[in-house]
Amino acid sequence: MAIRRRYALWPATGIPFPAVISRAVVLVLSSLALCTELRASEIQRGEYLTRAADCIGCHTSNPSRPFAGGYRVPTPFGDVYSTNITPDLETGIGRYSADEFVRAVQKGIRRDGADLYPAMPYDSFAATSREDVLAIRAYLLAQPPISQPRPRNILPFPFNQRWTVALWKLTNLQTGSFTPDRSRTAAWNRGAYLVEVLGHCGACHTPRNATFGMDEDHKLAGGTAGIWHAFNITSDKIAGVGGCSNEELSRFLKTGVVPGKAYAGGPMAETVMNSLQHLSDDDIQAIVAYLRDVPAQPGDEKQPRFSWGNAAAAAADGDAGTEGMTRQRNRNRR
């Protein structure tokens, strides 16, 4: 007679089968919960970084359709319209892989391989860390997708030829991540990253050279933002922000207003509203610490901007400026 052998479906471990299943379910659910928590944390971090980079400022033309693009960016060569960066599959970034998104932000290259116009400040974003870029991507992909094609750019020949952007990049795009200066404080380095890279302040506050790249010899000495003049924000006491206290600079960045001294307008007011007011106090103080140390770039001003209409302040600052120039002349004679 044939003997049928019965094999146990569960190893004889001494642990009841239902208990093992329960433990497995608990482990799976715990892992899922951890992944969800990590993703939520990354999205939250991405939201903060997106605000710090003021992405909504240039990628929103209609406040009811955030990040859907269509914002007109005036340039010396014509008008460029911003792209849709919602997760929409056809008109947004829904089909961008992580690597493609990083390449677009850091190198100004679209998913199809074409160059983005430098109206997007990827010459500043080039030094953004990959982790920060991916956190921004996570936040954007968590937003509602909005179908909104980008309007056609209004650029005359030859600027309507995207291949010309490659020539601009050869001269003006420097790749490589941000490298902290170990001789400086952590706050200074954080401020440098926020001002020079993520916040791309130089895009407006640095004058342009002959090829319309940022003139690094006159960093943050004043530039243009469309039809607006972006003021000198170096440490110069007459032309820049050197005549403001740390508390005044912090208040201006947070609120756009220092009563009797400074009032943000135009693109700067929008930057305060969309970006700066949402930054932590530590980050605001880091920005101030960095701006304090930016080499002074003198201008043609005879007195600080805030002293106009204030005769006493003008006289005091004028004396201080004259004294400083006298000291500089004496040093030059040595």
PDB file of N, CA, C and O in Angstrom, residues 225-298:
ATOM      1  N   ALA A 225      15.177  94.493 -12.746  1.00  0.00           N
ATOM      2  CA  ALA A 225      14.153  93.454 -12.666  1.00  0.00           C
ATOM      3  C   ALA A 225      13.006  93.921 -13.547  1.00  0.00           C
ATOM      4  O   ALA A 225      12.080  94.574 -13.080  1.00  0.00           O
ATOM      5  N   GLY A 226      13.105  93.597 -14.830  1.00  0.00           N
ATOM      6  CA  GLY A 226      12.117  94.133 -15.774  1.00  0.00           C
ATOM      7  C   GLY A 226      12.282  95.632 -15.910  1.00  0.00           C
ATOM      8  O   GLY A 226      13.366  96.141 -16.217  1.00  0.00           O
ATOM      9  N   ILE A 227      11.216  96.366 -15.636  1.00  0.00           N
ATOM     10  CA  ILE A 227      11.277  97.822 -15.714  1.00  0.00           C
ATOM     11  C   ILE A 227      11.725  98.441 -14.393  1.00  0.00           C
ATOM     12  O   ILE A 227      11.857  99.667 -14.288  1.00  0.00           O
ATOM     13  N   TRP A 228      11.984  97.611 -13.388  1.00  0.00           N
ATOM     14  CA  TRP A 228      12.358  98.094 -12.072  1.00  0.00           C
ATOM     15  C   TRP A 228      13.863  98.063 -11.889  1.00  0.00           C
ATOM     16  O   TRP A 228      14.557  97.223 -12.460  1.00  0.00           O
ATOM     17  N   HIS A 229      14.356  98.987 -11.067  1.00  0.00           N
ATOM     18  CA  HIS A 229      15.763  98.981 -10.701  1.00  0.00           C
ATOM     19  C   HIS A 229      15.926  98.216  -9.399  1.00  0.00           C
ATOM     20  O   HIS A 229      15.238  98.492  -8.416  1.00  0.00           O
ATOM     21  N   ALA A 230      16.812  97.233  -9.406  1.00  0.00           N
ATOM     22  CA  ALA A 230      17.114  96.466  -8.190  1.00  0.00           C
ATOM     23  C   ALA A 230      18.342  97.113  -7.543  1.00  0.00           C
ATOM     24  O   ALA A 230      19.406  97.178  -8.138  1.00  0.00           O
ATOM     25  N   PHE A 231      18.181  97.575  -6.316  1.00  0.00           N
ATOM     26  CA  PHE A 231      19.200  98.394  -5.686  1.00  0.00           C
ATOM     27  C   PHE A 231      20.454  97.606  -5.306  1.00  0.00           C
ATOM     28  O   PHE A 231      20.456  96.379  -5.211  1.00  0.00           O
ATOM     29  N   ASN A 232      21.500  98.360  -5.066  1.00  0.00           N
ATOM     30  CA  ASN A 232      22.756  97.852  -4.534  1.00  0.00           C
ATOM     31  C   ASN A 232      22.504  97.300  -3.129  1.00  0.00           C
ATOM     32  O   ASN A 232      21.981  97.988  -2.266  1.00  0.00           O
ATOM     33  N   ILE A 233      22.850  96.039  -2.898  1.00  0.00           N
ATOM     34  CA  ILE A 233      22.652  95.444  -1.571  1.00  0.00           C
ATOM     35  C   ILE A 233      23.981  94.958  -0.998  1.00  0.00           C
ATOM     36  O   ILE A 233      24.009  94.058  -0.162  1.00  0.00           O
ATOM     37  N   THR A 234      25.091  95.570  -1.436  1.00  0.00           N
ATOM     38  CA  THR A 234      26.374  95.270  -0.828  1.00  0.00           C
ATOM     39  C   THR A 234      26.484  96.022   0.489  1.00  0.00           C
ATOM     40  O   THR A 234      25.585  96.774   0.882  1.00  0.00           O
ATOM     41  N   SER A 235      27.612  95.870   1.155  1.00  0.00           N
ATOM     42  CA  SER A 235      27.793  96.481   2.471  1.00  0.00           C
ATOM     43  C   SER A 235      28.174  97.961   2.413  1.00  0.00           C
ATOM     44  O   SER A 235      28.435  98.562   3.461  1.00  0.00           O
ATOM     45  N   ASP A 236      28.211  98.547   1.219  1.00  0.00           N
ATOM     46  CA  ASP A 236      28.542  99.974   1.115  1.00  0.00           C
ATOM     47  C   ASP A 236      27.536 100.821   1.900  1.00  0.00           C
ATOM     48  O   ASP A 236      26.316 100.618   1.769  1.00  0.00           O
ATOM     49  N   LYS A 237      28.043 101.779   2.699  1.00  0.00           N
ATOM     50  CA  LYS A 237      27.166 102.552   3.579  1.00  0.00           C
ATOM     51  C   LYS A 237      26.389 103.633   2.838  1.00  0.00           C
ATOM     52  O   LYS A 237      25.375 104.122   3.346  1.00  0.00           O
ATOM     53  N   ILE A 238      26.855 104.024   1.658  1.00  0.00           N
ATOM     54  CA  ILE A 238      26.157 105.059   0.889  1.00  0.00           C
ATOM     55  C   ILE A 238      25.275 104.431  -0.185  1.00  0.00           C
ATOM     56  O   ILE A 238      24.072 104.664  -0.245  1.00  0.00           O
ATOM     57  N   ALA A 239      25.878 103.602  -1.038  1.00  0.00           N
ATOM     58  CA  ALA A 239      25.133 103.031  -2.162  1.00  0.00           C
ATOM     59  C   ALA A 239      24.368 101.766  -1.781  1.00  0.00           C
ATOM     60  O   ALA A 239      23.353 101.442  -2.399  1.00  0.00           O
ATOM     61  N   GLY A 240      24.853 101.043  -0.760  1.00  0.00           N
ATOM     62  CA  GLY A 240      24.253  99.762  -0.422  1.00  0.00           C
ATOM     63  C   GLY A 240      23.439  99.776   0.854  1.00  0.00           C
ATOM     64  O   GLY A 240      22.796 100.775   1.180  1.00  0.00           O
ATOM     65  N   VAL A 241      23.519  98.686   1.598  1.00  0.00           N
ATOM     66  CA  VAL A 241      22.708  98.533   2.812  1.00  0.00           C
ATOM     67  C   VAL A 241      23.545  98.641   4.077  1.00  0.00           C
ATOM     68  O   VAL A 241      23.072  98.315   5.163  1.00  0.00           O
ATOM     69  N   GLY A 242      24.788  99.095   3.947  1.00  0.00           N
ATOM     70  CA  GLY A 242      25.675  99.184   5.102  1.00  0.00           C
ATOM     71  C   GLY A 242      25.221 100.164   6.160  1.00  0.00           C
ATOM     72  O   GLY A 242      25.646 100.073   7.317  1.00  0.00           O
ATOM     73  N   GLY A 243      24.356 101.104   5.779  1.00  0.00           N
ATOM     74  CA  GLY A 243      23.861 102.078   6.743  1.00  0.00           C
ATOM     75  C   GLY A 243      22.668 101.606   7.536  1.00  0.00           C
ATOM     76  O   GLY A 243      22.145 102.355   8.373  1.00  0.00           O
ATOM     77  N   CYS A 244      22.231 100.388   7.303  1.00  0.00           N
ATOM     78  CA  CYS A 244      21.087  99.830   8.041  1.00  0.00           C
ATOM     79  C   CYS A 244      21.585  98.889   9.127  1.00  0.00           C
ATOM     80  O   CYS A 244      22.582  98.187   8.953  1.00  0.00           O
ATOM     81  N   SER A 245      20.892  98.860  10.235  1.00  0.00           N
ATOM     82  CA  SER A 245      21.246  97.947  11.314  1.00  0.00           C
ATOM     83  C   SER A 245      20.786  96.533  10.972  1.00  0.00           C
ATOM     84  O   SER A 245      19.972  96.328  10.061  1.00  0.00           O
ATOM     85  N   ASN A 246      21.299  95.569  11.706  1.00  0.00           N
ATOM     86  CA  ASN A 246      20.859  94.182  11.506  1.00  0.00           C
ATOM     87  C   ASN A 246      19.357  94.041  11.715  1.00  0.00           C
ATOM     88  O   ASN A 246      18.667  93.334  10.968  1.00  0.00           O
ATOM     89  N   GLU A 247      18.852  94.719  12.738  1.00  0.00           N
ATOM     90  CA  GLU A 247      17.425  94.633  13.026  1.00  0.00           C
ATOM     91  C   GLU A 247      16.610  95.229  11.884  1.00  0.00           C
ATOM     92  O   GLU A 247      15.564  94.688  11.504  1.00  0.00           O
ATOM     93  N   GLU A 248      17.086  96.330  11.311  1.00  0.00           N
ATOM     94  CA  GLU A 248      16.364  96.963  10.197  1.00  0.00           C
ATOM     95  C   GLU A 248      16.379  96.076   8.957  1.00  0.00           C
ATOM     96  O   GLU A 248      15.355  95.950   8.268  1.00  0.00           O
ATOM     97  N   LEU A 249      17.518  95.476   8.674  1.00  0.00           N
ATOM     98  CA  LEU A 249      17.592  94.587   7.514  1.00  0.00           C
ATOM     99  C   LEU A 249      16.682  93.377   7.702  1.00  0.00           C
ATOM    100  O   LEU A 249      15.980  92.966   6.768  1.00  0.00           O
ATOM    101  N   SER A 250      16.684  92.808   8.889  1.00  0.00           N
ATOM    102  CA  SER A 250      15.821  91.663   9.160  1.00  0.00           C
ATOM    103  C   SER A 250      14.355  92.040   9.017  1.00  0.00           C
ATOM    104  O   SER A 250      13.562  91.295   8.425  1.00  0.00           O
ATOM    105  N   ARG A 251      13.997  93.188   9.535  1.00  0.00           N
ATOM    106  CA  ARG A 251      12.605  93.631   9.454  1.00  0.00           C
ATOM    107  C   ARG A 251      12.201  93.871   8.002  1.00  0.00           C
ATOM    108  O   ARG A 251      11.093  93.513   7.588  1.00  0.00           O
ATOM    109  N   PHE A 252      13.101  94.458   7.223  1.00  0.00           N
ATOM    110  CA  PHE A 252      12.776  94.704   5.813  1.00  0.00           C
ATOM    111  C   PHE A 252      12.563  93.397   5.061  1.00  0.00           C
ATOM    112  O   PHE A 252      11.616  93.262   4.280  1.00  0.00           O
ATOM    113  N   LEU A 253      13.440  92.422   5.300  1.00  0.00           N
ATOM    114  CA  LEU A 253      13.300  91.142   4.607  1.00  0.00           C
ATOM    115  C   LEU A 253      12.014  90.426   4.993  1.00  0.00           C
ATOM    116  O   LEU A 253      11.391  89.766   4.154  1.00  0.00           O
ATOM    117  N   LYS A 254      11.604  90.562   6.241  1.00  0.00           N
ATOM    118  CA  LYS A 254      10.405  89.884   6.727  1.00  0.00           C
ATOM    119  C   LYS A 254       9.112  90.597   6.348  1.00  0.00           C
ATOM    120  O   LYS A 254       8.082  89.961   6.103  1.00  0.00           O
ATOM    121  N   THR A 255       9.156  91.936   6.319  1.00  0.00           N
ATOM    122  CA  THR A 255       7.918  92.705   6.130  1.00  0.00           C
ATOM    123  C   THR A 255       7.937  93.615   4.913  1.00  0.00           C
ATOM    124  O   THR A 255       6.889  94.065   4.464  1.00  0.00           O
ATOM    125  N   GLY A 256       9.118  93.925   4.390  1.00  0.00           N
ATOM    126  CA  GLY A 256       9.208  94.855   3.271  1.00  0.00           C
ATOM    127  C   GLY A 256       9.123  96.309   3.688  1.00  0.00           C
ATOM    128  O   GLY A 256       9.089  97.190   2.833  1.00  0.00           O
ATOM    129  N   VAL A 257       9.099  96.553   4.992  1.00  0.00           N
ATOM    130  CA  VAL A 257       8.932  97.926   5.481  1.00  0.00           C
ATOM    131  C   VAL A 257       9.854  98.192   6.663  1.00  0.00           C
ATOM    132  O   VAL A 257       9.907  97.399   7.607  1.00  0.00           O
ATOM    133  N   VAL A 258      10.591  99.297   6.579  1.00  0.00           N
ATOM    134  CA  VAL A 258      11.294  99.861   7.725  1.00  0.00           C
ATOM    135  C   VAL A 258      10.832 101.315   7.786  1.00  0.00           C
ATOM    136  O   VAL A 258      11.266 102.132   6.982  1.00  0.00           O
ATOM    137  N   PRO A 259       9.896 101.638   8.674  1.00  0.00           N
ATOM    138  CA  PRO A 259       9.275 102.964   8.682  1.00  0.00           C
ATOM    139  C   PRO A 259      10.292 104.099   8.621  1.00  0.00           C
ATOM    140  O   PRO A 259      11.258 104.131   9.382  1.00  0.00           O
ATOM    141  N   GLY A 260      10.057 105.012   7.669  1.00  0.00           N
ATOM    142  CA  GLY A 260      10.924 106.160   7.507  1.00  0.00           C
ATOM    143  C   GLY A 260      12.227 105.875   6.801  1.00  0.00           C
ATOM    144  O   GLY A 260      13.043 106.779   6.606  1.00  0.00           O
ATOM    145  N   LYS A 261      12.442 104.604   6.392  1.00  0.00           N
ATOM    146  CA  LYS A 261      13.736 104.260   5.815  1.00  0.00           C
ATOM    147  C   LYS A 261      13.647 103.440   4.526  1.00  0.00           C
ATOM    148  O   LYS A 261      14.401 103.684   3.589  1.00  0.00           O
ATOM    149  N   ALA A 262      12.779 102.467   4.480  1.00  0.00           N
ATOM    150  CA  ALA A 262      12.720 101.612   3.294  1.00  0.00           C
ATOM    151  C   ALA A 262      11.340 100.994   3.133  1.00  0.00           C
ATOM    152  O   ALA A 262      10.711 100.599   4.130  1.00  0.00           O
ATOM    153  N   TYR A 263      10.890 100.924   1.876  1.00  0.00           N
ATOM    154  CA  TYR A 263       9.599 100.318   1.545  1.00  0.00           C
ATOM    155  C   TYR A 263       9.785  99.501   0.266  1.00  0.00           C
ATOM    156  O   TYR A 263      10.206 100.031  -0.756  1.00  0.00           O
ATOM    157  N   ALA A 264       9.492  98.238   0.328  1.00  0.00           N
ATOM    158  CA  ALA A 264       9.641  97.382  -0.848  1.00  0.00           C
ATOM    159  C   ALA A 264       8.540  97.681  -1.853  1.00  0.00           C
ATOM    160  O   ALA A 264       7.389  97.899  -1.489  1.00  0.00           O
ATOM    161  N   GLY A 265       8.908  97.666  -3.120  1.00  0.00           N
ATOM    162  CA  GLY A 265       7.923  97.874  -4.180  1.00  0.00           C
ATOM    163  C   GLY A 265       8.195  96.934  -5.338  1.00  0.00           C
ATOM    164  O   GLY A 265       9.278  96.346  -5.448  1.00  0.00           O
ATOM    165  N   GLY A 266       7.220  96.792  -6.210  1.00  0.00           N
ATOM    166  CA  GLY A 266       7.393  95.989  -7.410  1.00  0.00           C
ATOM    167  C   GLY A 266       7.810  94.566  -7.120  1.00  0.00           C
ATOM    168  O   GLY A 266       7.279  93.908  -6.212  1.00  0.00           O
ATOM    169  N   PRO A 267       8.802  94.032  -7.863  1.00  0.00           N
ATOM    170  CA  PRO A 267       9.220  92.636  -7.678  1.00  0.00           C
ATOM    171  C   PRO A 267       9.733  92.342  -6.273  1.00  0.00           C
ATOM    172  O   PRO A 267       9.579  91.233  -5.784  1.00  0.00           O
ATOM    173  N   MET A 268      10.323  93.350  -5.611  1.00  0.00           N
ATOM    174  CA  MET A 268      10.821  93.098  -4.261  1.00  0.00           C
ATOM    175  C   MET A 268       9.665  92.884  -3.293  1.00  0.00           C
ATOM    176  O   MET A 268       9.738  92.025  -2.403  1.00  0.00           O
ATOM    177  N   ALA A 269       8.607  93.655  -3.447  1.00  0.00           N
ATOM    178  CA  ALA A 269       7.435  93.465  -2.599  1.00  0.00           C
ATOM    179  C   ALA A 269       6.846  92.070  -2.819  1.00  0.00           C
ATOM    180  O   ALA A 269       6.419  91.400  -1.860  1.00  0.00           O
ATOM    181  N   GLU A 270       6.837  91.603  -4.071  1.00  0.00           N
ATOM    182  CA  GLU A 270       6.336  90.264  -4.366  1.00  0.00           C
ATOM    183  C   GLU A 270       7.240  89.193  -3.751  1.00  0.00           C
ATOM    184  O   GLU A 270       6.756  88.161  -3.261  1.00  0.00           O
ATOM    185  N   THR A 271       8.547  89.451  -3.761  1.00  0.00           N
ATOM    186  CA  THR A 271       9.484  88.490  -3.171  1.00  0.00           C
ATOM    187  C   THR A 271       9.272  88.377  -1.673  1.00  0.00           C
ATOM    188  O   THR A 271       9.318  87.277  -1.107  1.00  0.00           O
ATOM    189  N   VAL A 272       9.034  89.510  -1.016  1.00  0.00           N
ATOM    190  CA  VAL A 272       8.747  89.478   0.421  1.00  0.00           C
ATOM    191  C   VAL A 272       7.455  88.702   0.675  1.00  0.00           C
ATOM    192  O   VAL A 272       7.385  87.860   1.574  1.00  0.00           O
ATOM    193  N   MET A 273       6.441  88.966  -0.131  1.00  0.00           N
ATOM    194  CA  MET A 273       5.142  88.331   0.065  1.00  0.00           C
ATOM    195  C   MET A 273       5.195  86.829  -0.207  1.00  0.00           C
ATOM    196  O   MET A 273       4.675  86.021   0.573  1.00  0.00           O
ATOM    197  N   ASN A 274       5.842  86.446  -1.311  1.00  0.00           N
ATOM    198  CA  ASN A 274       5.841  85.035  -1.716  1.00  0.00           C
ATOM    199  C   ASN A 274       6.899  84.203  -1.014  1.00  0.00           C
ATOM    200  O   ASN A 274       6.733  82.994  -0.848  1.00  0.00           O
ATOM    201  N   SER A 275       7.997  84.843  -0.627  1.00  0.00           N
ATOM    202  CA  SER A 275       9.158  84.086  -0.190  1.00  0.00           C
ATOM    203  C   SER A 275       9.681  84.485   1.183  1.00  0.00           C
ATOM    204  O   SER A 275       9.557  83.735   2.151  1.00  0.00           O
ATOM    205  N   LEU A 276      10.249  85.684   1.271  1.00  0.00           N
ATOM    206  CA  LEU A 276      11.050  86.040   2.449  1.00  0.00           C
ATOM    207  C   LEU A 276      10.276  86.015   3.757  1.00  0.00           C
ATOM    208  O   LEU A 276      10.803  85.616   4.797  1.00  0.00           O
ATOM    209  N   GLN A 277       9.023  86.432   3.728  1.00  0.00           N
ATOM    210  CA  GLN A 277       8.264  86.462   4.983  1.00  0.00           C
ATOM    211  C   GLN A 277       8.037  85.072   5.563  1.00  0.00           C
ATOM    212  O   GLN A 277       7.727  84.923   6.748  1.00  0.00           O
ATOM    213  N   HIS A 278       8.195  84.041   4.738  1.00  0.00           N
ATOM    214  CA  HIS A 278       7.963  82.674   5.184  1.00  0.00           C
ATOM    215  C   HIS A 278       9.232  81.991   5.709  1.00  0.00           C
ATOM    216  O   HIS A 278       9.159  80.864   6.201  1.00  0.00           O
ATOM    217  N   LEU A 279      10.375  82.659   5.580  1.00  0.00           N
ATOM    218  CA  LEU A 279      11.617  82.051   6.039  1.00  0.00           C
ATOM    219  C   LEU A 279      11.731  82.137   7.559  1.00  0.00           C
ATOM    220  O   LEU A 279      11.190  83.039   8.199  1.00  0.00           O
ATOM    221  N   SER A 280      12.464  81.212   8.128  1.00  0.00           N
ATOM    222  CA  SER A 280      12.675  81.200   9.568  1.00  0.00           C
ATOM    223  C   SER A 280      13.519  82.393   9.990  1.00  0.00           C
ATOM    224  O   SER A 280      14.267  82.973   9.181  1.00  0.00           O
ATOM    225  N   ASP A 281      13.416  82.756  11.251  1.00  0.00           N
ATOM    226  CA  ASP A 281      14.232  83.861  11.761  1.00  0.00           C
ATOM    227  C   ASP A 281      15.719  83.549  11.615  1.00  0.00           C
ATOM    228  O   ASP A 281      16.518  84.449  11.318  1.00  0.00           O
ATOM    229  N   ASP A 282      16.094  82.299  11.804  1.00  0.00           N
ATOM    230  CA  ASP A 282      17.507  81.922  11.658  1.00  0.00           C
ATOM    231  C   ASP A 282      17.988  82.159  10.235  1.00  0.00           C
ATOM    232  O   ASP A 282      19.111  82.635  10.019  1.00  0.00           O
ATOM    233  N   ASP A 283      17.156  81.817   9.250  1.00  0.00           N
ATOM    234  CA  ASP A 283      17.552  82.021   7.856  1.00  0.00           C
ATOM    235  C   ASP A 283      17.604  83.513   7.509  1.00  0.00           C
ATOM    236  O   ASP A 283      18.486  83.944   6.749  1.00  0.00           O
ATOM    237  N   ILE A 284      16.676  84.287   8.023  1.00  0.00           N
ATOM    238  CA  ILE A 284      16.711  85.731   7.789  1.00  0.00           C
ATOM    239  C   ILE A 284      17.997  86.318   8.370  1.00  0.00           C
ATOM    240  O   ILE A 284      18.693  87.125   7.725  1.00  0.00           O
ATOM    241  N   GLN A 285      18.338  85.923   9.587  1.00  0.00           N
ATOM    242  CA  GLN A 285      19.558  86.420  10.216  1.00  0.00           C
ATOM    243  C   GLN A 285      20.802  85.950   9.464  1.00  0.00           C
ATOM    244  O   GLN A 285      21.806  86.671   9.395  1.00  0.00           O
ATOM    245  N   ALA A 286      20.736  84.751   8.877  1.00  0.00           N
ATOM    246  CA  ALA A 286      21.861  84.253   8.080  1.00  0.00           C
ATOM    247  C   ALA A 286      22.047  85.110   6.825  1.00  0.00           C
ATOM    248  O   ALA A 286      23.177  85.420   6.439  1.00  0.00           O
ATOM    249  N   ILE A 287      20.945  85.484   6.185  1.00  0.00           N
ATOM    250  CA  ILE A 287      21.022  86.359   5.013  1.00  0.00           C
ATOM    251  C   ILE A 287      21.657  87.688   5.392  1.00  0.00           C
ATOM    252  O   ILE A 287      22.533  88.208   4.685  1.00  0.00           O
ATOM    253  N   VAL A 288      21.224  88.254   6.517  1.00  0.00           N
ATOM    254  CA  VAL A 288      21.781  89.528   6.979  1.00  0.00           C
ATOM    255  C   VAL A 288      23.279  89.391   7.260  1.00  0.00           C
ATOM    256  O   VAL A 288      24.081  90.247   6.872  1.00  0.00           O
ATOM    257  N   ALA A 289      23.671  88.290   7.898  1.00  0.00           N
ATOM    258  CA  ALA A 289      25.085  88.071   8.202  1.00  0.00           C
ATOM    259  C   ALA A 289      25.916  88.016   6.926  1.00  0.00           C
ATOM    260  O   ALA A 289      27.037  88.556   6.868  1.00  0.00           O
ATOM    261  N   TYR A 290      25.385  87.391   5.893  1.00  0.00           N
ATOM    262  CA  TYR A 290      26.117  87.309   4.628  1.00  0.00           C
ATOM    263  C   TYR A 290      26.181  88.669   3.929  1.00  0.00           C
ATOM    264  O   TYR A 290      27.241  89.084   3.456  1.00  0.00           O
ATOM    265  N   LEU A 291      25.055  89.370   3.858  1.00  0.00           N
ATOM    266  CA  LEU A 291      25.043  90.670   3.191  1.00  0.00           C
ATOM    267  C   LEU A 291      25.981  91.652   3.883  1.00  0.00           C
ATOM    268  O   LEU A 291      26.592  92.499   3.228  1.00  0.00           O
ATOM    269  N   ARG A 292      26.104  91.549   5.186  1.00  0.00           N
ATOM    270  CA  ARG A 292      27.017  92.402   5.937  1.00  0.00           C
ATOM    271  C   ARG A 292      28.458  92.249   5.449  1.00  0.00           C
ATOM    272  O   ARG A 292      29.261  93.163   5.558  1.00  0.00           O
ATOM    273  N   ASP A 293      28.766  91.061   4.921  1.00  0.00           N
ATOM    274  CA  ASP A 293      30.142  90.735   4.556  1.00  0.00           C
ATOM    275  C   ASP A 293      30.406  90.827   3.055  1.00  0.00           C
ATOM    276  O   ASP A 293      31.532  90.606   2.615  1.00  0.00           O
ATOM    277  N   VAL A 294      29.386  91.128   2.269  1.00  0.00           N
ATOM    278  CA  VAL A 294      29.590  91.270   0.827  1.00  0.00           C
ATOM    279  C   VAL A 294      30.453  92.514   0.583  1.00  0.00           C
ATOM    280  O   VAL A 294      30.145  93.590   1.102  1.00  0.00           O
ATOM    281  N   PRO A 295      31.537  92.396  -0.166  1.00  0.00           N
ATOM    282  CA  PRO A 295      32.405  93.563  -0.387  1.00  0.00           C
ATOM    283  C   PRO A 295      31.624  94.768  -0.894  1.00  0.00           C
ATOM    284  O   PRO A 295      30.778  94.652  -1.781  1.00  0.00           O
ATOM    285  N   ALA A 296      31.907  95.920  -0.301  1.00  0.00           N
ATOM    286  CA  ALA A 296      31.200  97.146  -0.663  1.00  0.00           C
ATOM    287  C   ALA A 296      31.467  97.522  -2.110  1.00  0.00           C
ATOM    288  O   ALA A 296      32.607  97.461  -2.583  1.00  0.00           O
ATOM    289  N   GLN A 297      30.412  97.883  -2.812  1.00  0.00           N
ATOM    290  CA  GLN A 297      30.503  98.355  -4.187  1.00  0.00           C
ATOM    291  C   GLN A 297      29.946  99.779  -4.223  1.00  0.00           C
ATOM    292  O   GLN A 297      28.740  99.976  -4.140  1.00  0.00           O
ATOM    293  N   PRO A 298      30.809 100.789  -4.311  1.00  0.00           N
ATOM    294  CA  PRO A 298      30.315 102.172  -4.313  1.00  0.00           C
ATOM    295  C   PRO A 298      29.584 102.499  -5.599  1.00  0.00           C
ATOM    296  O   PRO A 298      29.781 101.859  -6.639  1.00  0.00           O
TER     297      PRO A 298
END
